[in-house]
Amino acid sequence: MRRRTRLLAAAVPGLALAVAAAGCSTLGGTSANAAQTSGTTTLIMYSGQHEQTTEALVSAFEKLNPTIKVTVRSDDEGALAQQIEQEGAKSPADLFFAENSPALEVLQEKGLLAPAPAEALSAVPAQDSSPKGDWVGITARVTCLVVNNSVPAAQAPTSALSLADPQWKGKLAFAGSETDLQPMITALAKQYGVQRATQWLSGLKANAADHLLPDNETVTKDVDSGQVQIGVVDNYYWYRQAVTDGGFTKAGSHIAYFANGDPGYVLSVSGIATLASSRHKDAAASFMKFLASPPAQQIIANSDSFEYPLLPGAAANSAEPPLSSLKPGTVSISDLGDGSTAISLLQQAQLL
């Protein structure tokens, strides 16, 4: 299971990545121009999404579309967004499949995305895709707590703000460099103001001083094994850990959701976009429409990534509560924006 974290381009506009002009020629041997030979179009997709599920989606698409091949480069979504920005009009990528909406919003703001196909946009709820129509939401997850089973249910925090309370000092874990944490920070800053969000993040850091971890997988594992009592993650990390434990009933931890509507209880969306520089926009649009279709959404529901499909009527993995039963806060895609507010606060707190 690959770990996906790191900064988005909006936070470090001058950052120079060590990406050679021919760096993407290593993508399965595909040339930088997304080769089109013998009637077959090869799309290059930069992906920050779960690798096994992405592989299953690509395989299913290629079976339905034998004249289109999709070559995937998987990496941290922030690194990929930065690379696309650096490559600009010369990017060899046709598609960008991001784990969180801010990575897509960064590129949208810079004019690097093409309009998404109307058929894909209309398939999923409008609030889960680009407000400007440049990318399509494909999957979702919510912020939650993973709680060690030694913690009585009544003691689990129900408010994100309470994670900064002194009672959780030495008992909390989180991964400041994970992009998954940023929507939660943005939502709290919008609800309570930047000053209070800054104080909250300082309290969080103090409480997790001995458990400031590199990624959400480690957060979940350490809570599950009893090294720390609670951790802030997205819901799918717990399900994946439980599978590792040998089953949901054998896990040493459980999920706890914040109170309905709590501002820190955030629904985050993964989405896909075609790059404005793509030479194969029609083929790329076909892949985007496929991801928003019932067969692809069923693959997502049945996968071991434990993400929620966004197509209305598409059932989630049976191990999870239905998405419709969850009541996160009301922060919107537009409110989450490009993530720059969260990144700035994390940098001030020296968590990045």
Coordinates of C-alpha atoms in Angstrom, one line a residue:
M1 CA 0.0 0.0 0.0
R2 CA 1.6 3.2 -1.1
R3 CA 1.7 6.3 1.1
R4 CA 0.5 9.5 -0.4
T5 CA 1.4 12.9 1.2
R6 CA 3.3 16.1 0.8
L7 CA 2.9 19.7 -0.2
L8 CA 0.8 21.1 -3.1
A9 CA 2.1 23.5 -5.6
A10 CA 0.3 26.5 -4.3
A11 CA 2.4 26.5 -1.1
V12 CA 5.8 26.5 -2.8
P13 CA 5.5 28.2 -6.2
G14 CA 9.2 28.5 -6.6
L15 CA 10.0 24.9 -5.9
A16 CA 12.1 23.3 -8.6
L17 CA 11.7 19.6 -8.9
A18 CA 14.5 17.5 -10.3
V19 CA 12.4 16.4 -13.3
A20 CA 14.4 15.9 -16.5
A21 CA 12.8 16.7 -19.8
A22 CA 12.7 13.0 -20.7
G23 CA 11.8 11.9 -17.1
C24 CA 8.5 10.5 -18.1
S25 CA 9.8 8.3 -20.9
T26 CA 10.3 5.6 -18.1
L27 CA 6.5 5.2 -17.8
G28 CA 6.2 1.7 -19.1
G29 CA 8.4 2.6 -22.1
T30 CA 5.8 5.1 -23.4
S31 CA 7.2 8.1 -25.2
A32 CA 6.7 11.6 -23.9
N33 CA 4.1 12.3 -26.6
A34 CA 1.7 9.5 -25.5
A35 CA 2.4 7.4 -28.5
Q36 CA -0.3 6.7 -31.0
T37 CA 0.6 3.7 -33.1
S38 CA -1.2 1.1 -35.1
G39 CA -4.5 2.7 -34.3
T40 CA -4.0 2.5 -30.6
T41 CA -3.9 5.6 -28.4
T42 CA -1.8 5.5 -25.3
L43 CA -2.9 7.9 -22.5
I44 CA -0.5 8.8 -19.7
M45 CA -2.1 9.3 -16.3
Y46 CA -0.4 10.8 -13.3
S47 CA -2.1 9.2 -10.3
G48 CA -2.1 9.9 -6.6
Q49 CA -4.8 7.3 -6.0
H50 CA -4.7 3.8 -4.5
E51 CA -2.6 1.8 -6.9
Q52 CA -4.4 -1.5 -6.8
T53 CA -7.8 0.1 -7.4
T54 CA -6.4 2.3 -10.1
E55 CA -5.0 -0.8 -11.8
A56 CA -8.3 -2.5 -11.7
L57 CA -10.1 0.5 -13.2
V58 CA -7.5 0.8 -16.0
S59 CA -7.8 -2.9 -16.8
A60 CA -11.6 -2.8 -17.0
F61 CA -11.5 0.4 -19.2
E62 CA -9.0 -1.2 -21.6
K63 CA -11.1 -4.3 -22.0
L64 CA -14.0 -2.1 -23.0
N65 CA -11.9 0.2 -25.2
P66 CA -9.2 -2.0 -26.9
T67 CA -7.8 0.9 -29.0
I68 CA -6.9 2.9 -25.9
K69 CA -4.2 2.1 -23.4
V70 CA -3.6 3.9 -20.1
T71 CA -0.1 4.1 -18.7
V72 CA -0.1 5.1 -15.0
R73 CA 2.6 6.9 -13.1
S74 CA 1.8 6.7 -9.3
D75 CA 3.3 9.1 -6.8
D76 CA 2.3 11.6 -4.1
E77 CA -0.5 13.8 -5.5
G78 CA 1.4 16.9 -4.3
A79 CA 4.5 15.9 -6.1
L80 CA 2.6 15.2 -9.3
A81 CA 0.7 18.5 -9.1
Q82 CA 4.1 20.3 -8.8
Q83 CA 5.5 18.3 -11.7
I84 CA 2.5 19.1 -13.9
E85 CA 2.9 22.8 -13.1
Q86 CA 6.6 22.7 -13.9
E87 CA 6.0 20.8 -17.2
G88 CA 3.3 23.2 -18.2
A89 CA 2.3 22.9 -21.9
K90 CA 5.0 20.3 -22.4
S91 CA 3.6 17.8 -19.9
P92 CA 3.5 14.3 -21.3
A93 CA 0.5 13.5 -19.0
D94 CA -3.0 13.4 -20.4
L95 CA -4.9 12.8 -17.1
F96 CA -4.4 13.6 -13.4
F97 CA -6.2 11.4 -10.9
A98 CA -5.9 13.2 -7.5
E99 CA -6.6 11.9 -4.0
N100 CA -7.9 15.3 -2.8
S101 CA -9.7 18.2 -4.5
P102 CA -7.1 20.9 -3.6
A103 CA -4.5 19.3 -5.8
L104 CA -6.9 19.7 -8.7
E105 CA -7.9 23.2 -7.8
V106 CA -4.2 24.3 -7.8
L107 CA -3.9 23.3 -11.4
Q108 CA -7.3 24.7 -12.4
E109 CA -6.3 28.1 -11.0
K110 CA -3.2 28.0 -13.3
G111 CA -5.2 27.2 -16.4
L112 CA -3.7 23.7 -16.7
L113 CA -6.9 21.7 -16.9
A114 CA -9.3 21.2 -19.8
P115 CA -13.1 21.3 -19.4
A116 CA -14.4 17.9 -18.2
P117 CA -16.9 16.0 -20.3
A118 CA -20.5 17.0 -19.6
E119 CA -21.6 13.3 -19.4
A120 CA -19.1 12.7 -16.5
L121 CA -20.0 15.9 -14.7
S122 CA -23.7 15.1 -14.8
A123 CA -23.3 11.6 -13.5
V124 CA -22.1 12.6 -10.0
P125 CA -23.5 15.2 -7.6
A126 CA -22.6 18.7 -8.7
Q127 CA -21.2 19.6 -5.3
D128 CA -18.6 16.8 -5.6
S129 CA -16.9 18.1 -8.8
S130 CA -15.2 21.2 -9.9
P131 CA -17.4 24.3 -9.5
K132 CA -15.9 25.5 -12.8
G133 CA -16.4 22.2 -14.6
D134 CA -12.7 21.3 -15.1
W135 CA -12.6 18.0 -13.1
V136 CA -14.9 15.2 -12.0
G137 CA -15.3 13.8 -8.5
I138 CA -14.9 10.0 -8.5
T139 CA -14.6 8.8 -4.9
A140 CA -15.1 10.2 -1.3
R141 CA -14.1 9.6 2.3
V142 CA -14.6 11.3 5.6
T143 CA -12.3 12.4 8.4
C144 CA -12.6 10.4 11.6
L145 CA -10.8 9.1 14.6
V146 CA -9.2 5.7 14.9
V147 CA -9.6 4.8 18.6
N148 CA -7.8 2.0 20.5
N149 CA -10.3 -0.5 22.0
S150 CA -9.0 0.3 25.5
V151 CA -10.7 3.8 25.3
P152 CA -14.3 3.7 26.5
A153 CA -16.7 4.7 23.8
A154 CA -18.1 7.6 25.9
Q155 CA -14.6 9.1 26.1
A156 CA -13.9 9.4 22.4
P157 CA -13.9 13.1 21.3
T158 CA -17.0 14.2 19.4
S159 CA -15.6 17.6 18.3
A160 CA -12.5 18.2 16.3
L161 CA -11.7 21.2 18.4
S162 CA -11.5 19.0 21.5
L163 CA -8.5 17.2 20.1
A164 CA -6.5 20.2 21.3
D165 CA -7.7 19.8 24.9
P166 CA -4.9 19.0 27.5
Q167 CA -6.7 15.7 28.4
W168 CA -5.3 14.3 25.1
K169 CA -1.7 15.2 25.7
G170 CA 0.5 12.2 24.9
K171 CA -2.6 10.2 23.7
L172 CA -3.0 11.6 20.2
A173 CA -1.3 10.8 16.9
F174 CA -1.5 12.4 13.5
A175 CA 0.5 12.9 10.3
G176 CA 1.0 16.6 9.6
S177 CA 2.5 16.0 6.1
E178 CA -0.5 14.1 4.9
T179 CA -2.6 16.0 2.4
D180 CA -5.6 14.2 3.9
L181 CA -5.3 16.5 7.0
Q182 CA -5.4 19.7 5.1
P183 CA -9.2 19.8 4.3
M184 CA -9.9 19.5 8.0
I185 CA -7.6 22.4 8.8
T186 CA -9.2 24.5 6.1
A187 CA -12.7 23.7 7.3
L188 CA -11.9 24.7 10.9
A189 CA -10.2 28.0 9.7
K190 CA -13.3 28.8 7.7
Q191 CA -15.6 28.1 10.6
Y192 CA -13.7 29.7 13.5
G193 CA -11.1 32.0 11.8
V194 CA -7.4 31.6 11.1
Q195 CA -6.3 32.7 14.6
R196 CA -8.4 30.0 16.4
A197 CA -7.3 27.4 13.8
T198 CA -3.7 28.3 14.5
Q199 CA -4.2 27.9 18.2
W200 CA -6.0 24.5 17.6
L201 CA -3.1 23.3 15.5
S202 CA -0.6 24.3 18.2
G203 CA -2.6 22.3 20.7
L204 CA -2.8 19.3 18.4
K205 CA 1.0 19.4 18.0
A206 CA 1.5 19.6 21.7
N207 CA -0.8 16.7 22.4
A208 CA 0.9 14.6 19.7
A209 CA 4.5 15.6 20.5
D210 CA 5.6 12.0 20.8
H211 CA 3.4 10.7 18.0
L212 CA 3.9 13.1 15.1
L213 CA 4.0 10.4 12.5
P214 CA 5.0 10.3 8.8
D215 CA 1.8 9.0 7.4
N216 CA -1.8 7.8 8.1
E217 CA -0.9 4.2 7.8
T218 CA 1.5 4.5 10.7
V219 CA -1.0 6.5 12.7
T220 CA -3.6 3.8 12.3
K221 CA -1.1 1.0 13.0
D222 CA 0.2 2.7 16.2
V223 CA -3.3 3.2 17.5
D224 CA -4.4 -0.3 16.6
S225 CA -1.4 -1.7 18.5
G226 CA -1.9 0.4 21.6
Q227 CA 1.1 2.6 21.3
V228 CA -1.2 5.6 21.3
Q229 CA -5.0 6.0 22.1
I230 CA -6.4 8.0 19.3
G231 CA -5.4 9.2 15.8
V232 CA -6.8 11.6 13.2
V233 CA -7.2 9.9 9.8
D234 CA -9.6 9.4 6.9
N235 CA -12.0 6.4 7.4
Y236 CA -10.5 4.1 4.8
Y237 CA -7.2 3.8 6.7
W238 CA -8.9 1.9 9.5
Y239 CA -10.6 -0.6 7.2
R240 CA -7.3 -1.4 5.5
Q241 CA -5.7 -1.9 8.9
A242 CA -8.5 -4.1 10.0
V243 CA -7.9 -6.3 6.9
T244 CA -4.3 -6.6 7.9
D245 CA -5.4 -7.6 11.4
G246 CA -7.2 -10.5 9.9
G247 CA -10.7 -9.1 10.0
F248 CA -12.8 -6.2 11.4
T249 CA -13.7 -8.1 14.6
K250 CA -10.0 -8.8 15.2
A251 CA -8.8 -5.2 15.1
G252 CA -7.4 -3.6 18.2
S253 CA -9.1 -0.4 17.3
H254 CA -12.3 1.1 15.9
I255 CA -13.6 4.1 14.1
A256 CA -15.2 7.0 15.9
Y257 CA -17.0 9.8 14.0
F258 CA -17.3 13.4 15.1
A259 CA -20.7 14.7 16.0
N260 CA -23.0 15.3 13.0
G261 CA -22.2 18.6 11.3
D262 CA -19.0 19.2 13.2
P263 CA -16.8 21.5 11.1
G264 CA -13.8 19.1 11.4
Y265 CA -15.9 16.2 10.1
V266 CA -15.1 16.7 6.4
L267 CA -16.1 14.8 3.3
S268 CA -13.2 14.9 0.9
V269 CA -13.4 14.1 -2.8
S270 CA -10.9 12.4 -5.2
G271 CA -11.2 13.6 -8.7
I272 CA -9.8 13.3 -12.2
A273 CA -9.0 15.9 -14.9
T274 CA -7.7 16.0 -18.4
L275 CA -4.7 18.4 -18.8
A276 CA -5.2 21.3 -21.2
S277 CA -1.9 20.2 -22.9
S278 CA -3.2 16.7 -23.7
R279 CA -3.1 15.7 -27.3
H280 CA -5.7 13.0 -26.8
K281 CA -8.6 14.8 -25.1
D282 CA -11.3 12.6 -26.7
A283 CA -9.6 9.4 -25.4
A284 CA -9.0 11.1 -22.0
A285 CA -12.7 12.1 -21.8
S286 CA -13.7 8.5 -22.5
F287 CA -11.7 7.4 -19.5
M288 CA -13.2 10.1 -17.3
K289 CA -16.7 9.1 -18.4
F290 CA -15.9 5.5 -17.6
L291 CA -14.8 6.3 -14.0
A292 CA -18.1 8.0 -13.4
S293 CA -20.1 5.1 -14.8
P294 CA -21.7 2.2 -12.9
P295 CA -19.1 -0.5 -13.8
A296 CA -16.2 1.6 -12.6
Q297 CA -18.0 2.8 -9.5
Q298 CA -18.8 -0.9 -8.6
I299 CA -15.1 -1.7 -8.9
I300 CA -14.4 1.1 -6.4
A301 CA -17.1 -0.2 -4.1
N302 CA -15.7 -3.8 -4.2
S303 CA -12.1 -2.9 -3.9
D304 CA -9.8 -3.0 -0.9
S305 CA -9.3 0.8 -1.0
F306 CA -12.6 1.3 1.0
E307 CA -13.4 4.5 -0.6
Y308 CA -17.0 5.6 -1.3
P309 CA -18.2 5.7 -4.9
L310 CA -19.9 9.0 -5.7
L311 CA -22.4 7.8 -8.4
P312 CA -25.9 8.1 -6.9
G313 CA -27.2 4.6 -6.2
A314 CA -23.8 3.0 -6.1
A315 CA -23.5 1.0 -2.9
A316 CA -20.3 1.3 -0.9
N317 CA -18.3 -1.7 0.4
S318 CA -20.7 -3.6 2.6
A319 CA -18.2 -3.3 5.5
E320 CA -18.8 0.5 5.7
P321 CA -21.9 2.4 6.7
P322 CA -23.7 4.0 3.7
L323 CA -22.3 7.3 2.7
S324 CA -25.9 8.7 3.0
S325 CA -25.9 7.8 6.7
L326 CA -22.9 10.0 7.5
K327 CA -23.4 13.6 8.4
P328 CA -20.2 15.5 7.9
G329 CA -19.9 19.3 8.1
T330 CA -21.0 21.5 5.1
V331 CA -17.6 22.8 3.9
S332 CA -17.7 22.9 0.1
I333 CA -15.2 22.2 -2.7
S334 CA -15.0 25.9 -3.2
D335 CA -14.3 26.5 0.5
L336 CA -11.5 23.9 0.5
G337 CA -10.0 25.7 -2.5
D338 CA -6.4 25.0 -3.3
G339 CA -5.4 24.1 0.3
S340 CA -3.0 27.1 0.6
T341 CA -4.5 28.2 4.0
A342 CA -4.0 24.8 5.6
I343 CA -0.5 24.5 4.2
S344 CA 0.4 28.0 5.5
L345 CA -0.8 27.0 9.0
L346 CA 1.0 23.7 8.9
Q347 CA 4.2 25.5 7.9
Q348 CA 3.8 28.1 10.7
A349 CA 3.4 25.2 13.2
Q350 CA 6.5 23.6 11.7
L351 CA 4.6 20.5 10.8
L352 CA 5.7 20.7 7.2

